[in-house]
Coordinates of C-alpha atoms in Angstrom, one line a residue:
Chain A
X136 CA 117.1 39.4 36.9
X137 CA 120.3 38.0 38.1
X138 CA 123.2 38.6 36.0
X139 CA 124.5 34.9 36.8
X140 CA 127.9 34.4 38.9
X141 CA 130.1 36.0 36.2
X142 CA 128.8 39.7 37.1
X143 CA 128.2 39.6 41.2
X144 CA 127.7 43.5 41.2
X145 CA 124.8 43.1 38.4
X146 CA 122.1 44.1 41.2
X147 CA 118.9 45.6 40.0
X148 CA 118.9 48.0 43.1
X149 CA 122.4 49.6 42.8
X150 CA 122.9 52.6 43.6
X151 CA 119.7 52.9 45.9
X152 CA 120.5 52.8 49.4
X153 CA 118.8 50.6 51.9
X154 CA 117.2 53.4 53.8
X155 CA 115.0 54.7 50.7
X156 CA 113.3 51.0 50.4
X157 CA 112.9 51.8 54.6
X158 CA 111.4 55.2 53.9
X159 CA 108.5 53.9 51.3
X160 CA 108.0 50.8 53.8
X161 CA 107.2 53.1 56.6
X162 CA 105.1 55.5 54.8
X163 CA 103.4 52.4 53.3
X164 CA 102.8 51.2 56.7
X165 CA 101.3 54.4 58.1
X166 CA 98.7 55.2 55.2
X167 CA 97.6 51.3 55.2
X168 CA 97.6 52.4 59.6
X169 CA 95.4 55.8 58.5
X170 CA 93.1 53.6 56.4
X171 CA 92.3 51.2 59.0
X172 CA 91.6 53.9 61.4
X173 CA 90.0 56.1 59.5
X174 CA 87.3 53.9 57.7
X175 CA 84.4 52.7 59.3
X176 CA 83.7 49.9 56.6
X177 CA 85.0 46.7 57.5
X178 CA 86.4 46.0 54.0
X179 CA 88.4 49.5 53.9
X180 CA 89.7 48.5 57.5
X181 CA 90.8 44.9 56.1
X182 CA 92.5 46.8 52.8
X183 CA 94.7 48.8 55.3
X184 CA 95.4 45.9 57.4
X185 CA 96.9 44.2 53.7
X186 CA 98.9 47.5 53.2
X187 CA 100.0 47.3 56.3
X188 CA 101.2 43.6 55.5
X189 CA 102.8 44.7 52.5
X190 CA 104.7 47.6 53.6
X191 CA 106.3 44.5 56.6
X192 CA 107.3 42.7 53.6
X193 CA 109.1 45.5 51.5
X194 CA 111.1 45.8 54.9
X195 CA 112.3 42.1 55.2
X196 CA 112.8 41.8 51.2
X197 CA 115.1 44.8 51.6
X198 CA 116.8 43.7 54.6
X199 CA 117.7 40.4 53.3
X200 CA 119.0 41.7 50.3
X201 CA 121.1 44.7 51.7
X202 CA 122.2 42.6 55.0
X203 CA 122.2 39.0 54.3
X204 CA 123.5 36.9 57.2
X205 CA 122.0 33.8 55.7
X206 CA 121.2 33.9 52.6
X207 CA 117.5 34.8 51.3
X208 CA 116.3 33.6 54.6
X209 CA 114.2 36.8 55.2
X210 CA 112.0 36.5 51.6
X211 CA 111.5 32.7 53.4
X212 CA 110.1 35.0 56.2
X213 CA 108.1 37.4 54.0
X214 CA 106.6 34.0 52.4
X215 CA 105.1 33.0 55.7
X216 CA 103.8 36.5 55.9
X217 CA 101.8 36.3 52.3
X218 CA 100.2 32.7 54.3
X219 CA 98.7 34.5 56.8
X220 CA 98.1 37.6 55.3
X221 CA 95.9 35.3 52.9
X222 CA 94.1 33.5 55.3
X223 CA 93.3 36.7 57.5
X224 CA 91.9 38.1 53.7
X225 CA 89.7 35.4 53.7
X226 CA 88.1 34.9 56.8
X227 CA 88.0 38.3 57.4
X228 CA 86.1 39.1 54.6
X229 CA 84.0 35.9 55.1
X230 CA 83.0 38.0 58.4
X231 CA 82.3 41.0 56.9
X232 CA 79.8 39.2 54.1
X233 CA 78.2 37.5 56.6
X234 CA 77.9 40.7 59.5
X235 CA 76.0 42.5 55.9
X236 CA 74.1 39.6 55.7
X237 CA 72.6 39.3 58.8
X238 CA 72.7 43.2 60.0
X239 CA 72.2 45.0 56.7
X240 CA 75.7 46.8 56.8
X241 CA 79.1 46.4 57.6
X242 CA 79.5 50.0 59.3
X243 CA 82.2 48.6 62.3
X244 CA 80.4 51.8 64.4
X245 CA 77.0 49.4 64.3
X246 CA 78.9 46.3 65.4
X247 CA 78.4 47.0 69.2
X248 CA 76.6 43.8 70.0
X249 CA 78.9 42.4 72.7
X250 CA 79.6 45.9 73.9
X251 CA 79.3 46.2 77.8
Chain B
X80 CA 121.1 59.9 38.1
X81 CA 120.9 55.9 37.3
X82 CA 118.5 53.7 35.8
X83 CA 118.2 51.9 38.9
X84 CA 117.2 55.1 41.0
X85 CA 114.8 55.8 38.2
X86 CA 113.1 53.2 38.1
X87 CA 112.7 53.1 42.5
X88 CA 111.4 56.7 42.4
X89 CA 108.8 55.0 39.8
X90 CA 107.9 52.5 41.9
X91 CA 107.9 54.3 45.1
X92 CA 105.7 57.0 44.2
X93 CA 103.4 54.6 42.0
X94 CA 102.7 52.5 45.6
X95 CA 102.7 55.6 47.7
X96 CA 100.0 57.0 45.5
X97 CA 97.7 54.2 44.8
X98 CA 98.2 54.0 48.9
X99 CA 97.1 57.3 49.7
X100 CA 94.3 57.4 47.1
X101 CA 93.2 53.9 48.9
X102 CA 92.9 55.6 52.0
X103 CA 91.1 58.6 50.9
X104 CA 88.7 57.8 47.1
X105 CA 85.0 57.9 48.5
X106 CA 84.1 55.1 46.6
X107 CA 85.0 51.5 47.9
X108 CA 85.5 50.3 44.0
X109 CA 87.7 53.1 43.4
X110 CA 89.8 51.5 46.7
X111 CA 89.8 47.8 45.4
X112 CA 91.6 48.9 42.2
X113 CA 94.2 51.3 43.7
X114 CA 94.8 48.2 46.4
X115 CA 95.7 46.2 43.4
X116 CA 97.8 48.6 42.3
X117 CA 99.6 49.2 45.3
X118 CA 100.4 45.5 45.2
X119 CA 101.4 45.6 41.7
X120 CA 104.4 48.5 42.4
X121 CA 105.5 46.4 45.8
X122 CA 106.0 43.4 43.3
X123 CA 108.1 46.2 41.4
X124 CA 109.7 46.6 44.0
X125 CA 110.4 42.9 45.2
X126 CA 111.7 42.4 41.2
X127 CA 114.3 45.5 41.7
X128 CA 115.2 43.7 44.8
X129 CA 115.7 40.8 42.9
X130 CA 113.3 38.8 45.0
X131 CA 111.9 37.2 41.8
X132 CA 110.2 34.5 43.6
X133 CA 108.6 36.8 45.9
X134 CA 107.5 39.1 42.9
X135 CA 105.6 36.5 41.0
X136 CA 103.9 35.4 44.2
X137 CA 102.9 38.9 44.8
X138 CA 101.4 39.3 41.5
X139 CA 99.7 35.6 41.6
X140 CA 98.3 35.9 45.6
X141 CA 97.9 39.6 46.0
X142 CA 96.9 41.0 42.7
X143 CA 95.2 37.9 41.5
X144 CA 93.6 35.9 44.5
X145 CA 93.3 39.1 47.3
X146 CA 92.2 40.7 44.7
X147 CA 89.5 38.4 43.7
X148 CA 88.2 37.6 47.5
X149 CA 87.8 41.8 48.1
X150 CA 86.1 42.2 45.1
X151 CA 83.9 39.6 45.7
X152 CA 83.3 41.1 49.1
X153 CA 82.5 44.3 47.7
X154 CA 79.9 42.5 45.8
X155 CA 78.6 40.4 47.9
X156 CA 78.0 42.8 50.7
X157 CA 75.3 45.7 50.8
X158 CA 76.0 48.4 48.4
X159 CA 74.4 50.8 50.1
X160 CA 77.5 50.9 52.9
X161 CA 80.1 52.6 50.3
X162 CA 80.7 55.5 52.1
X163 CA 79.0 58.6 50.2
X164 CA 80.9 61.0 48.9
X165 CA 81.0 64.0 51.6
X166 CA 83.3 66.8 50.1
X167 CA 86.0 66.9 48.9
X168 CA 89.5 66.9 50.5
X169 CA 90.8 65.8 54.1
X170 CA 89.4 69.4 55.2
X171 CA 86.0 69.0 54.4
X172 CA 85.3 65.7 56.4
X173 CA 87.2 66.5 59.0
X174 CA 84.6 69.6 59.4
X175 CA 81.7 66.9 58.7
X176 CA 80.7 65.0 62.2
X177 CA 81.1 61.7 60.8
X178 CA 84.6 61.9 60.6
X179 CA 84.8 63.9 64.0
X180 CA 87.6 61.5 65.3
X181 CA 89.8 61.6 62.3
X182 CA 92.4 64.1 64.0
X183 CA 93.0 61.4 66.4
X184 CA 93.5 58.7 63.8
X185 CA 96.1 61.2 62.0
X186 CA 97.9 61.8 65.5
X187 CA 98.3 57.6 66.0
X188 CA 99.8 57.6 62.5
X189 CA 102.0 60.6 62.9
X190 CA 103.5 59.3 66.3
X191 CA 104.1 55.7 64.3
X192 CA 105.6 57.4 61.5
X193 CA 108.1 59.5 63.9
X194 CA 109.0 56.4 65.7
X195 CA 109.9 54.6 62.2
X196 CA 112.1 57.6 61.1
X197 CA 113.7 57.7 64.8
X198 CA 114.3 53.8 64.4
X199 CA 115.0 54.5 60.3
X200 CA 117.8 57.5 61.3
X201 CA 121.0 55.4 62.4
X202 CA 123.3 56.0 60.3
X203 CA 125.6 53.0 58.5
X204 CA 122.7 51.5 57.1
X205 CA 124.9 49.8 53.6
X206 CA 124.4 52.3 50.3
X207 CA 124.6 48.9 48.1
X208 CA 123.0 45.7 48.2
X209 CA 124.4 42.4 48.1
X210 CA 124.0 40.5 44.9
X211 CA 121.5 37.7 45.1
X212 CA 122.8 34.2 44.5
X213 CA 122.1 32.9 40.8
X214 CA 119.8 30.3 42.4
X215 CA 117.5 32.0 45.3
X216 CA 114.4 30.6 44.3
X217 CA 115.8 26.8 44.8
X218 CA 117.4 28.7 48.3
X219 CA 114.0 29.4 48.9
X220 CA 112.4 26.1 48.8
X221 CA 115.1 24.9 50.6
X222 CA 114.7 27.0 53.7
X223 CA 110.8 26.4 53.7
X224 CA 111.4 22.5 53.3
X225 CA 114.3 22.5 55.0
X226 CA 114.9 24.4 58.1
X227 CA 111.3 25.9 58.2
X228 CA 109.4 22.7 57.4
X229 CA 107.3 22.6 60.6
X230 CA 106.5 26.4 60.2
X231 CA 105.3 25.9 56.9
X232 CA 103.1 23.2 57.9
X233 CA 102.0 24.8 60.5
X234 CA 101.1 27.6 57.7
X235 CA 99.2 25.4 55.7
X236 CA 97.2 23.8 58.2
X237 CA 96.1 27.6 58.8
X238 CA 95.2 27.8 55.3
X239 CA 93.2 24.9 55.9
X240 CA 91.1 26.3 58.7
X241 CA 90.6 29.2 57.3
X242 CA 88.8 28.0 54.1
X243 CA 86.8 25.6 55.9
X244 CA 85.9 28.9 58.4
X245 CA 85.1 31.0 55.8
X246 CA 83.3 28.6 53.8
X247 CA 80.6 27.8 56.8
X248 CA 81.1 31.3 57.8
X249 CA 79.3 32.4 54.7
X250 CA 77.0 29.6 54.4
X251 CA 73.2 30.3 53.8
X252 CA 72.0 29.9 56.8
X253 CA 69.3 26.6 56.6
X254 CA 71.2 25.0 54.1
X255 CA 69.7 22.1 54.2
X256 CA 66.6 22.9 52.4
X257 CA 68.3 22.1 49.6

C-alpha cells in the first residue's frame, strides 16, 4: 500500500478527512452499544461488545495516521486492544456455553442467581 | 469525487450495514455472518489507512479466530435461545412486551452518540493524513518489543489465563470418568 519514500503523498486515504473515519467509528460504536443493550442473549451481548471494540480501533488507526506524534504508536495501541478483545471472546463465550449447559439457556434475563 | 472517497463511502456503509443488520436480524446465525462482515470492511478500512499490519491481523483474529470461537458458541449452546422472530421492524417489537425496555436502550445510545458528535465537532481536525513510513510494520514490532515489551507480556500472560479459564470453564463436568 505504501508508495515507498519517493511519493510521500501516495496515501490511500487522501482526500478523506479525519472526521469521516470519526463519524463511522462513533456510529459503529453506538450500534455495537444498541446490540449489547438490546439483546437478551449472551452471545448477541458479547457480538456488540466486539463492535464496540472495533469501532475503538478504527478511532486510534485513524488518529495515528492523521496526527502522528510518534510514529505508528497508536496501531501498537490498537494491537493490545485485538489481545484483550480475544481473550474477553473467549472466556466470555466459554461462560455463555457453559451457563446453557448447566441452566438450559443463555437468556441474561434468567441469570438472576446472585440477585439480592 | 476521488477514488479514495469512493472507496471509504464503500467501506463505511458496508460496516455500518452489516452493523445495524447485526443488531437487528432475528436469527443469531444471520448475526455471526454480518459480525464477520463488519470485521471484514473495518480491515478495509485499516488497509485505506494504510495500517497494513493491522488489516491482516484483523482478517486473521477477527474474521478467522473470533469468528470461529462465536460460531462454535452458537453451536454449542441451546438452539432453542435464538430469539424467535417477532415481527418485523423496530416498531413491531417495541409494541411486543418482550422488548418493553428497548426505548430506554435507544435513549442510552442516542445520548452516547450526541456526546461523540459534541466531542467529534471541533473544528481543525487535519483534511489529509500523514503518509505512513515505508516500513510501519518493522515500527510496529519495534514499539511492542521495544518500548511496550512489559505491556505485551503482560498481554500474553492474559492470553494465557484465558485459555486455560475457558478450557476448565467448559470442561464436562466429572471428567474423570474417562
Amino acid at each position: 500500500m505504501s508508495g515507498g519514500a519517493a511519493a510521500p503523498a501516495a496515501v490511500a486515504a487522501a482526500g478523506v478527512p479525519l472526521v469521516d473515519f470519526l463519524a463511522v467509528a462513533a456510529a459503529l460504536f453506538c450500534i455495537g452499544l444498541f446490540t449489547a443493550l438490546r439483546r437478551s442473549n449472551a452471545i448477541m451481548i458479547l457480538m456488540g461488545i466486539e463492535l464496540m471494540l472495533n469501532a475503538v480501533n478504527v478511532n486510534l488507526v485513524a488518529f495515528s495516521r492523521y496526527l502522528p506524534q510518534n510514529g505508528d504508536r497508536g496501531q501498537a495501541f490498537a494491537a493490545f486492544v485485538l489481545a484483550v478483545a480475544a481473550a474477553e471472546a473467549a472466556v466470555g463465550l466459554a461462560l455463555a456455553i457453559i451457563v446453557s449447559r448447566r441452566r438450559g439457556g443463555i437468556d441474561v434475563e434468567g441469570i438472576d442467581l446472585m440477585k439480592g | 469525487m476521488n477514488w479514495p472517497m469512493v472507496a471509504f463511502l464503500f467501506l463505511a456503509a458496508m460496516v455500518l450495514v452489516s452493523a445495524w443488520r447485526v443488531a437487528t436480524t432475528p436469527s443469531i446465525t444471520h448475526a455471526t455472518l454480518f459480525l464477520a462482515t463488519t470485521f471484514a470492511g473495518v480491515a478495509g478500512l485499516f488497509f485505506l489507512l494504510q495500517a497494513d499490519f493491522l488489516a491482516a491481523v484483523q482478517l486473521l483474529i477477527y474474521a478467522g479466530a473470533v469468528m470461529a470461537v462465536v460460531i462454535f458458541a452458537v453451536m454449542l449452546s441451546d438452539m432453542r435461545d435464538i430469539e424467535p422472530v417477532r415481527g418485523r421492524g423496530l416498531a413491531a417489537q417495541v409494541a411486543s412486551s418482550q422488548f418493553g425496555w428497548l426505548p430506554l436502550a435507544g435513549a442510552t445510545v442516542l445520548f452516547v452518540l450526541f456526546m461523540l458528535v459534541y466531542v467529534h465537532a471541533a473544528p481543525g481536525w487535519p483534511k489529509t493524513p500523514v503518509a505512513a513510513a515505508p516500513d510501519s510494520t518493522s515500527y510496529i514490532a519495534g514499539a511492542l518489543f521495544g518500548s511496550y515489551a512489559l505491556p505485551f507480556e503482560v498481554a500474553s500472560v492474559l492470553l494465557l489465563a484465558a485459555m486455560i479459564g475457558a478450557i476448565i470453564l467448559t470442561r464436562q463436568e466429572g471428567g474423570r470418568r474417562s
